[in-house]
Amino acid sequence: MARALIHMPSNAKRGDVIEIRALIGHPMETGYRVGADGKLLARDIIRSFVCRYNGEQVFGAELHQAISANPYIAFFTVATESGTLEFDWQGDNGFAHAEKMSITVSAA
Amino acid sequence: MKRRDALAATASLSVGLGLLALVRPASATPAEMAAAINTFTGGAAPQTGKVTFDVAQLIDNGNAVPVTISVDGPPENVRAIAIFTERNPQTEVAIFTLSPRSGRAAVSTRIRLATSQRLMAVARMSDGSYWSHGVDVIVALAACIEGEAP
Amino acid sequence: MKLILALAMVTASALAADERRSGADFMSPATQAMQRDDAQNPAMLWISGGEAQWNTAAGSSGKTCASCHGDARTSMRGIAARFPAFHAGSAKTINLGQRINMCRERKQQAAPWRAESEELLGMEAYVAMQSRGMPVAPPQDQGTRASAARGRQLYVQRIGQLNLSCAQCHDQQSGKRLAASTIPQAHAAAYPIYRLEWQGMGSLQRRLRNCMSGVRAEVPAYGAQELVELEAWLAVRDEGMKMESPGVRP
């Protein structure tokens, strides 16, 4: 279920430090669990998460199996100018999901 | 049907991760965690301090443990924050890359913990130094075996 | 009369109304924060799907839920707090999930959603969230009350190889420990929940079935009438407590 929710302010003053909270639906199958049929369930995880602010990366994450199912990541960035924040998740089995959020940044 | 018979034979409340997780892989060791930290730091020994690893000491369920790692000092000096565990099957949990635009050197997420163990957060600074904070946590397992997932 | 019956039922159990504590009270602050904060609550992923489904045409009717019910934030307010409820047309008490599927089949000419499916849980959670903060208010009609009375009989009945009743753990031993877990009072006003143990969402029936499996009892199938009647009793037992859906539980 590749549903993602991003919580962040839509407006900010230049220089404000804003918190971004990103939640995505993904089982993050570790590859260590055994299914009901006794067979190992293959690893299937999100491996990377990147946030770009008007094209420039401001935050990145390399994820391993110990990140919980339906990964939640909260981080900060400085509101510098109006524009678009892009969020990219990529993982095993060609998993890729992207979200975009707009921000309006007014003079301090 | 076979599982019901197996349950009947046991006839007791078992503490465990349920019948879906029969095979427990070998866990990492303190030496492996040290080696993984070494790889992250390129051989430098992290100093204790500046980093705060905020996590509950007694954990409701090891499947989703909220953690927040923050680093003191000017946030633009913090390049990366890494999380390691001592006894999960794999010692690395995540590496977060910050930027001079981060504004605050803090990150929150939820992690899986296989058992009670020591956790380490290590921060890489722009001057090439490394700082860390270790915490010990207790992980409770669910009391009842649930049977098949729907 | 209705109030007396409700009070009689509540005092008949071991928990007086003012002793009742939500399962959330037994959780760590971190898990409580996960429920309280919509930005962190994983159930919101399902609810976002449920909201999308609300506005999606279903079945051969081509109707969406909104076609009849408009904005869920208005029309569904207080609805989940009044389920399970006796449905005269079916001559039985049904829960919210069954009511949703009934709408799908009869009004939208759409196939019902499977129990515990992402779609059904998402819709149930979306509807239940519209009652968040409102008091649990089971209907007082004869049919619902009779179901709740039967549910209460099930609640106090010993079952399984371990020969335990719900009441023994959840009325008499709540607050004490079972292995490393604290035994909660088994209030149901947070369902459907995101359960950390499941790493996903599930209904009250899933939780009831887990408990029954835990005491080595024969587990009724999803949708079994005895499960609905247990749910009806739990709603009476919870009467007046605040709806928390979507809950997070360990």
Coordinates of C-alpha atoms in Angstrom, one line a residue:
Chain A
M1 CA 0.0 0.0 0.0
A2 CA 2.0 3.0 -1.2
R3 CA 0.1 5.7 0.5
A4 CA 2.2 8.5 2.0
L5 CA 1.2 11.4 4.2
I6 CA 3.4 14.5 4.7
H7 CA 2.8 16.9 7.5
M8 CA 4.5 20.3 7.2
P9 CA 3.5 23.9 7.3
S10 CA 2.3 25.4 3.9
N11 CA 3.4 28.8 5.0
A12 CA 6.5 30.1 6.8
K13 CA 8.6 33.1 7.2
R14 CA 12.1 33.1 5.7
G15 CA 14.5 31.7 8.2
D16 CA 12.0 29.7 10.1
V17 CA 13.0 26.2 11.0
I18 CA 10.1 23.9 10.0
E19 CA 9.5 20.3 11.0
I20 CA 8.5 17.9 8.3
R21 CA 6.9 14.6 9.2
A22 CA 6.7 11.9 6.6
L23 CA 4.7 8.6 6.9
I24 CA 4.5 6.0 4.2
G25 CA 2.7 2.7 4.1
H26 CA 5.1 -0.2 3.5
P27 CA 5.5 -3.6 5.3
M28 CA 9.3 -3.3 5.6
E29 CA 9.6 -7.1 5.4
T30 CA 12.8 -7.9 7.2
G31 CA 13.7 -11.1 5.4
Y32 CA 14.0 -12.8 8.8
R33 CA 10.4 -13.8 9.3
V34 CA 8.9 -17.1 8.4
G35 CA 5.4 -17.3 6.8
A36 CA 2.5 -19.6 7.8
D37 CA 3.8 -22.0 5.2
G38 CA 7.2 -22.3 6.9
K39 CA 9.0 -20.5 4.1
L40 CA 11.2 -17.4 4.7
L41 CA 9.5 -14.2 3.6
A42 CA 11.9 -12.4 1.3
R43 CA 13.3 -9.0 2.4
D44 CA 11.3 -6.1 1.0
I45 CA 12.1 -2.8 2.5
I46 CA 12.4 0.9 1.6
R47 CA 16.1 1.5 1.3
S48 CA 16.3 5.3 0.9
F49 CA 14.4 8.5 1.5
V50 CA 15.3 11.8 0.1
C51 CA 13.8 15.3 0.5
R52 CA 14.7 17.9 -2.1
Y53 CA 13.7 21.6 -1.6
N54 CA 13.5 23.3 -5.0
G55 CA 15.7 20.6 -6.4
E56 CA 18.4 20.7 -3.7
Q57 CA 18.7 17.8 -1.3
V58 CA 18.2 19.0 2.3
F59 CA 17.8 15.6 4.0
G60 CA 18.4 12.0 3.2
A61 CA 18.1 8.6 4.9
E62 CA 19.6 5.2 4.3
L63 CA 17.2 2.7 5.8
H64 CA 17.7 -0.9 6.9
Q65 CA 15.4 -3.7 8.1
A66 CA 15.2 -2.3 11.6
I67 CA 13.1 0.6 10.5
S68 CA 9.5 -0.3 11.5
A69 CA 6.7 -1.1 9.1
N70 CA 5.0 2.0 7.7
P71 CA 8.1 4.1 8.2
Y72 CA 7.9 7.4 9.9
I73 CA 10.6 10.0 9.7
A74 CA 10.5 13.5 11.1
F75 CA 13.3 16.0 10.4
F76 CA 13.9 19.8 10.0
T77 CA 14.7 22.2 7.3
V78 CA 15.0 26.0 7.0
A79 CA 12.3 27.8 5.1
T80 CA 14.4 29.6 2.5
E81 CA 12.1 30.4 -0.4
S82 CA 8.7 29.5 -1.8
G83 CA 8.6 26.5 -3.9
T84 CA 8.2 22.7 -3.9
L85 CA 9.5 20.1 -1.6
E86 CA 9.8 16.6 -3.2
F87 CA 9.9 13.5 -1.2
D88 CA 11.3 10.3 -2.8
W89 CA 11.2 6.8 -1.3
Q90 CA 13.0 3.9 -3.1
G91 CA 13.4 0.3 -2.2
D92 CA 13.6 -3.4 -3.0
N93 CA 11.7 -4.9 -5.9
G94 CA 11.8 -1.5 -7.8
F95 CA 9.7 0.2 -5.1
A96 CA 9.5 4.0 -5.8
H97 CA 7.1 6.5 -4.5
A98 CA 7.2 10.3 -4.7
E99 CA 5.2 13.1 -3.1
K100 CA 5.3 16.9 -3.6
M101 CA 4.3 19.6 -1.2
S102 CA 4.2 23.4 -1.8
I103 CA 5.5 26.0 0.6
T104 CA 5.0 29.7 0.5
V105 CA 7.8 31.6 2.2
S106 CA 7.2 35.3 3.1
A107 CA 9.8 37.9 4.1
A108 CA 10.9 37.6 7.7
Chain B
M1 CA -5.2 -28.1 11.7
K2 CA -1.6 -29.3 12.5
R3 CA -1.0 -26.0 14.3
R4 CA -4.1 -26.5 16.5
D5 CA -2.7 -29.9 17.6
A6 CA 0.7 -28.3 18.3
L7 CA -1.1 -25.7 20.4
A8 CA -3.0 -28.4 22.2
A9 CA 0.2 -30.2 23.1
T10 CA 1.7 -27.1 24.5
A11 CA -1.3 -26.0 26.5
S12 CA 0.3 -23.1 28.1
L13 CA 0.7 -19.4 27.6
S14 CA 4.0 -18.9 25.8
V15 CA 6.0 -15.8 25.6
G16 CA 7.1 -15.4 22.1
L17 CA 6.8 -13.7 18.8
G18 CA 4.0 -16.0 17.6
L19 CA 4.1 -18.9 15.3
L20 CA 4.9 -16.8 12.3
A21 CA 8.5 -16.3 13.6
L22 CA 9.7 -19.8 14.3
V23 CA 13.2 -19.2 13.1
R24 CA 15.2 -16.7 15.1
P25 CA 18.3 -15.6 13.1
A26 CA 21.5 -15.1 15.0
S27 CA 21.8 -11.8 16.6
A28 CA 24.5 -9.3 16.1
T29 CA 27.1 -8.9 18.9
P30 CA 28.8 -6.0 20.6
A31 CA 31.8 -6.6 18.5
E32 CA 29.7 -6.4 15.3
M33 CA 28.2 -3.1 16.5
A34 CA 31.7 -1.8 17.2
A35 CA 32.8 -2.8 13.7
A36 CA 29.8 -1.2 12.1
I37 CA 30.4 2.1 14.0
N38 CA 34.0 1.9 12.9
T39 CA 32.9 1.7 9.3
F40 CA 30.7 4.7 9.8
T41 CA 33.5 6.7 11.4
G42 CA 36.3 5.6 9.1
G43 CA 38.2 4.3 12.1
A44 CA 37.8 7.3 14.3
A45 CA 36.6 6.6 17.9
P46 CA 33.5 8.5 18.7
Q47 CA 33.6 10.6 21.8
T48 CA 30.7 10.4 24.3
G49 CA 28.6 13.6 24.3
K50 CA 26.7 16.2 22.3
V51 CA 24.3 13.5 21.1
T52 CA 21.0 12.6 22.9
F53 CA 19.3 9.3 22.1
D54 CA 15.7 9.8 23.3
V55 CA 13.9 6.4 23.7
A56 CA 11.7 4.9 26.4
Q57 CA 13.6 2.6 28.7
L58 CA 10.8 0.1 28.9
I59 CA 9.3 -0.6 25.5
D60 CA 5.7 -1.7 24.9
N61 CA 6.4 -3.6 21.7
G62 CA 9.7 -4.1 19.8
N63 CA 8.0 -3.8 16.4
A64 CA 7.7 0.0 16.6
V65 CA 9.9 1.9 19.0
P66 CA 9.8 5.7 18.7
V67 CA 13.2 7.3 18.9
T68 CA 14.5 10.9 18.6
I69 CA 18.2 11.7 18.2
S70 CA 19.4 15.2 18.6
V71 CA 22.8 16.8 18.5
D72 CA 23.9 19.9 20.5
G73 CA 25.7 22.8 19.0
P74 CA 25.2 24.6 15.6
P75 CA 23.1 22.4 13.4
E76 CA 25.0 23.2 10.3
N77 CA 28.0 21.4 11.8
V78 CA 26.2 18.1 11.8
R79 CA 26.6 16.0 8.7
A80 CA 25.0 12.7 9.6
I81 CA 23.3 10.8 12.4
A82 CA 23.5 7.0 12.5
I83 CA 21.7 4.5 14.7
F84 CA 23.1 1.0 15.6
T85 CA 21.9 -1.9 17.7
E86 CA 23.8 -4.5 19.5
R87 CA 21.6 -7.5 19.2
N88 CA 19.2 -7.1 16.3
P89 CA 20.0 -9.6 13.5
Q90 CA 21.6 -6.7 11.7
T91 CA 23.4 -4.0 13.6
E92 CA 22.8 -1.0 11.3
V93 CA 19.4 0.7 11.6
A94 CA 19.6 3.9 9.6
I95 CA 22.0 6.7 8.5
F96 CA 20.4 10.1 8.2
T97 CA 22.2 12.7 6.1
L98 CA 21.7 16.3 7.2
S99 CA 22.7 19.5 5.3
P100 CA 23.6 23.1 6.2
R101 CA 20.0 23.8 5.4
S102 CA 18.7 21.5 8.1
G103 CA 18.1 24.2 10.8
R104 CA 18.0 21.7 13.6
A105 CA 20.1 18.6 14.1
A106 CA 17.3 16.3 15.2
V107 CA 15.6 13.3 13.6
S108 CA 12.8 11.0 14.8
T109 CA 11.7 7.7 13.5
R110 CA 10.4 4.3 14.7
I111 CA 12.7 1.3 14.9
R112 CA 12.4 -2.4 15.5
L113 CA 14.2 -4.0 18.4
A114 CA 14.5 -7.8 18.5
T115 CA 15.2 -7.9 22.2
S116 CA 16.5 -6.0 25.2
Q117 CA 19.8 -4.5 24.2
R118 CA 22.2 -1.5 23.9
L119 CA 21.6 1.1 21.2
M120 CA 24.0 3.7 19.9
A121 CA 23.5 7.0 18.1
V122 CA 26.6 8.4 16.4
A123 CA 26.9 11.9 14.9
R124 CA 29.4 12.8 12.2
M125 CA 30.4 16.5 12.4
S126 CA 31.7 18.8 9.7
D127 CA 35.1 19.0 11.4
G128 CA 35.6 15.2 11.0
S129 CA 34.8 14.5 14.7
Y130 CA 32.3 11.9 15.8
W131 CA 30.1 11.9 18.9
S132 CA 27.9 9.3 20.4
H133 CA 25.3 8.4 23.0
G134 CA 24.5 4.8 24.1
V135 CA 21.3 3.7 25.8
D136 CA 20.1 0.4 27.3
V137 CA 16.5 -0.6 26.7
I138 CA 14.2 -3.4 27.8
V139 CA 11.9 -4.9 25.2
A140 CA 8.7 -6.6 26.3
L141 CA 7.3 -9.4 24.1
A142 CA 3.5 -10.0 23.6
A143 CA 2.1 -12.4 26.1
C144 CA -0.2 -14.4 24.0
I145 CA 0.3 -16.4 20.8
E146 CA -2.2 -15.1 18.3
G147 CA -2.7 -17.9 15.8
E148 CA -2.9 -17.2 12.1
A149 CA -2.9 -13.7 10.7
P150 CA -6.1 -12.9 8.8
Chain C
M1 CA -35.6 2.5 32.5
K2 CA -32.9 2.4 29.8
L3 CA -30.5 4.1 32.2
I4 CA -31.3 1.7 35.0
L5 CA -30.7 -1.3 32.7
A6 CA -27.4 0.2 31.4
L7 CA -26.2 0.9 34.9
A8 CA -27.3 -2.5 36.1
M9 CA -25.2 -4.1 33.4
V10 CA -22.2 -1.9 34.2
T11 CA -22.3 -2.5 37.9
A12 CA -22.9 -6.2 37.2
S13 CA -19.3 -6.3 35.9
A14 CA -16.4 -5.8 38.3
L15 CA -15.6 -2.3 37.0
A16 CA -17.5 0.6 38.4
A17 CA -18.1 3.4 35.9
D18 CA -15.5 5.7 37.5
E19 CA -12.8 2.9 37.6
R20 CA -12.8 2.6 33.9
R21 CA -9.6 3.4 32.1
S22 CA -8.9 3.2 28.4
G23 CA -6.2 0.8 27.2
A24 CA -4.3 3.9 26.2
D25 CA -3.7 4.7 29.9
F26 CA -1.7 1.4 30.2
M27 CA 0.6 2.3 27.3
S28 CA 4.0 4.1 27.5
P29 CA 4.0 7.8 26.8
A30 CA 5.7 7.2 23.4
T31 CA 2.9 4.9 22.3
Q32 CA 0.3 7.3 23.6
A33 CA 1.9 10.1 21.5
M34 CA 1.7 7.8 18.4
Q35 CA -2.1 7.7 18.9
R36 CA -2.6 11.3 19.8
D37 CA -0.6 12.8 16.9
D38 CA -2.3 12.3 13.6
A39 CA 1.0 13.0 11.8
Q40 CA 2.5 9.9 13.6
N41 CA -0.5 7.6 13.8
P42 CA 0.0 4.9 11.2
A43 CA -3.8 4.3 11.0
M44 CA -4.0 7.6 9.1
L45 CA -2.5 5.8 6.1
W46 CA -5.6 3.5 6.1
I47 CA -7.9 6.4 6.8
S48 CA -6.5 8.4 3.9
G49 CA -7.4 5.3 1.7
G50 CA -10.9 5.2 3.4
E51 CA -11.5 8.8 2.6
A52 CA -10.5 8.2 -1.0
Q53 CA -12.9 5.2 -1.1
W54 CA -15.7 7.4 0.3
N55 CA -15.5 9.5 -2.8
T56 CA -15.0 6.7 -5.3
A57 CA -17.9 5.2 -7.3
A58 CA -18.5 1.6 -6.4
G59 CA -20.3 -1.3 -8.0
S60 CA -22.8 -1.2 -10.8
S61 CA -24.6 1.7 -9.1
G62 CA -21.8 4.2 -10.0
K63 CA -22.6 5.8 -6.6
T64 CA -20.0 6.9 -4.1
C65 CA -20.7 7.0 -0.3
A66 CA -20.8 10.7 -0.7
S67 CA -23.7 10.4 -3.2
C68 CA -26.0 9.5 -0.3
H69 CA -24.1 10.6 2.7
G70 CA -22.4 13.8 1.6
D71 CA -19.5 15.0 3.7
A72 CA -18.6 12.2 6.2
R73 CA -17.4 14.8 8.7
T74 CA -21.0 15.8 9.1
S75 CA -23.1 12.8 8.2
M76 CA -21.0 10.2 10.0
R77 CA -20.6 12.2 13.2
G78 CA -21.7 10.0 16.1
I79 CA -22.5 7.0 14.0
A80 CA -19.6 4.7 15.1
A81 CA -20.4 5.5 18.7
R82 CA -23.8 3.8 18.2
F83 CA -22.6 0.5 16.8
P84 CA -23.2 -2.4 17.1
A85 CA -26.9 -1.9 16.6
F86 CA -29.8 -4.1 15.9
H87 CA -30.9 -4.0 12.3
A88 CA -34.6 -4.7 12.0
G89 CA -34.4 -5.7 8.3
S90 CA -31.8 -8.5 9.0
A91 CA -33.4 -9.3 12.4
K92 CA -29.9 -9.3 14.0
T93 CA -27.4 -7.0 15.6
I94 CA -24.6 -5.9 13.3
N95 CA -21.4 -4.0 13.7
L96 CA -20.1 -1.0 11.8
G97 CA -18.1 -3.1 9.3
Q98 CA -21.2 -5.2 8.5
R99 CA -23.2 -2.0 8.0
I100 CA -20.7 -0.7 5.6
N101 CA -20.8 -3.9 3.6
M102 CA -24.6 -3.8 3.7
C103 CA -24.5 -0.4 2.1
R104 CA -22.1 -1.6 -0.5
E105 CA -24.2 -4.6 -1.5
R106 CA -27.7 -3.1 -1.2
K107 CA -27.2 0.6 -2.1
Q108 CA -24.1 0.5 -4.4
Q109 CA -24.6 -3.0 -5.9
A110 CA -20.9 -3.6 -5.1
A111 CA -19.2 -6.7 -3.7
P112 CA -18.7 -6.6 0.1
W113 CA -15.2 -6.1 1.3
R114 CA -13.5 -9.0 3.0
A115 CA -13.1 -8.9 6.8
E116 CA -9.7 -7.3 7.8
S117 CA -9.2 -6.1 4.2
E118 CA -7.4 -2.8 3.8
E119 CA -10.5 -1.3 2.2
L120 CA -12.9 -2.3 4.9
L121 CA -10.5 -1.3 7.7
G122 CA -9.8 2.0 6.0
M123 CA -13.5 2.8 5.6
E124 CA -14.4 1.6 9.1
A125 CA -11.5 3.7 10.6
Y126 CA -12.5 6.8 8.5
V127 CA -16.1 6.6 9.7
A128 CA -15.1 5.8 13.3
M129 CA -12.8 8.7 13.4
Q130 CA -15.8 11.0 12.8
S131 CA -17.0 10.0 16.3
R132 CA -13.6 10.7 18.0
G133 CA -14.0 12.3 21.4
M134 CA -17.7 11.5 21.5
P135 CA -19.1 9.2 24.2
V136 CA -19.8 5.6 23.4
A137 CA -23.6 5.5 23.1
P138 CA -25.1 2.0 22.4
P139 CA -28.7 2.1 21.1
Q140 CA -31.3 1.4 23.8
D141 CA -33.7 -0.6 21.7
Q142 CA -34.8 -4.1 22.7
G143 CA -32.9 -5.9 19.9
T144 CA -29.5 -4.3 20.7
R145 CA -30.0 -4.7 24.5
A146 CA -30.8 -8.4 24.1
S147 CA -27.6 -8.9 22.0
A148 CA -25.6 -7.1 24.7
A149 CA -27.1 -9.3 27.4
R150 CA -26.1 -12.4 25.4
G151 CA -22.7 -10.8 24.9
R152 CA -22.3 -10.4 28.6
Q153 CA -23.0 -14.1 29.1
L154 CA -20.1 -14.8 26.7
Y155 CA -17.9 -12.3 28.5
V156 CA -18.2 -14.1 31.9
Q157 CA -18.1 -17.6 30.5
R158 CA -14.9 -19.6 30.9
I159 CA -13.5 -20.9 27.5
G160 CA -10.6 -22.8 26.1
Q161 CA -8.1 -25.2 27.4
L162 CA -6.9 -22.5 29.8
N163 CA -10.5 -22.2 31.0
L164 CA -10.4 -18.5 31.3
S165 CA -13.2 -15.9 30.8
C166 CA -12.7 -12.4 29.6
A167 CA -13.9 -11.1 33.0
Q168 CA -11.2 -13.0 34.9
C169 CA -8.4 -11.2 33.2
H170 CA -10.0 -7.9 32.2
D171 CA -12.3 -7.2 35.2
Q172 CA -10.5 -9.0 38.0
Q173 CA -6.8 -8.9 37.0
S174 CA -6.5 -5.7 35.0
G175 CA -3.5 -3.6 35.9
K176 CA -1.5 -6.7 36.8
R177 CA 1.0 -8.4 34.5
L178 CA 0.7 -11.2 32.0
A179 CA 4.3 -12.0 31.1
A180 CA 5.8 -8.5 30.6
S181 CA 2.5 -6.9 29.4
T182 CA 0.1 -5.1 31.6
I183 CA -3.4 -6.5 31.4
P184 CA -5.7 -3.7 30.2
Q185 CA -9.4 -3.4 31.0
A186 CA -10.5 -4.4 27.5
H187 CA -12.4 -1.3 26.5
A188 CA -13.1 -1.2 22.8
A189 CA -13.6 2.4 22.0
A190 CA -10.4 2.8 20.1
Y191 CA -11.2 0.3 17.3
P192 CA -10.2 -0.3 14.6
I193 CA -6.7 0.0 15.9
Y194 CA -3.1 0.1 14.6
R195 CA -1.6 -2.6 16.7
L196 CA 2.2 -2.6 17.0
E197 CA 2.1 -6.4 17.4
W198 CA 0.3 -6.8 14.1
Q199 CA 2.4 -4.1 12.3
G200 CA -0.9 -3.1 10.8
M201 CA -4.5 -2.3 11.4
G202 CA -7.2 -4.7 12.6
S203 CA -10.8 -4.8 13.9
L204 CA -12.1 -5.6 17.3
Q205 CA -13.1 -9.0 16.1
R206 CA -9.4 -9.7 15.2
R207 CA -8.4 -8.8 18.7
L208 CA -11.2 -10.9 20.3
R209 CA -10.2 -13.9 18.1
N210 CA -6.6 -13.5 19.2
C211 CA -7.5 -13.6 22.9
M212 CA -9.6 -16.7 22.3
S213 CA -6.8 -18.3 20.5
G214 CA -4.5 -17.3 23.4
V215 CA -6.6 -19.2 25.9
R216 CA -6.7 -22.2 23.4
A217 CA -10.4 -21.9 22.7
E218 CA -12.1 -22.6 19.4
V219 CA -12.1 -19.4 17.5
P220 CA -15.3 -18.3 15.8
A221 CA -15.1 -17.2 12.2
Y222 CA -15.1 -13.5 11.4
G223 CA -18.6 -12.2 11.4
A224 CA -19.9 -14.9 13.7
Q225 CA -22.9 -13.7 15.7
E226 CA -21.3 -14.4 19.0
L227 CA -18.5 -12.1 18.2
V228 CA -21.0 -9.3 17.3
E229 CA -22.8 -9.9 20.6
L230 CA -19.6 -9.7 22.5
E231 CA -18.9 -6.4 20.7
A232 CA -22.5 -5.2 21.7
W233 CA -21.8 -6.0 25.3
L234 CA -18.4 -4.2 25.2
A235 CA -20.2 -1.1 23.9
V236 CA -22.6 -1.2 26.9
R237 CA -19.7 -1.8 29.2
D238 CA -17.9 1.2 27.6
E239 CA -21.0 3.5 27.6
G240 CA -20.0 7.1 28.2
M241 CA -16.3 6.5 27.6
K242 CA -14.7 8.6 24.9
M243 CA -14.3 7.2 21.4
E244 CA -10.6 7.2 20.5
S245 CA -10.6 5.6 17.0
P246 CA -8.2 5.3 15.4
G247 CA -6.3 3.9 18.3
V248 CA -2.7 2.7 18.6
R249 CA -2.1 -0.3 20.9
P250 CA 1.0 -2.4 21.6

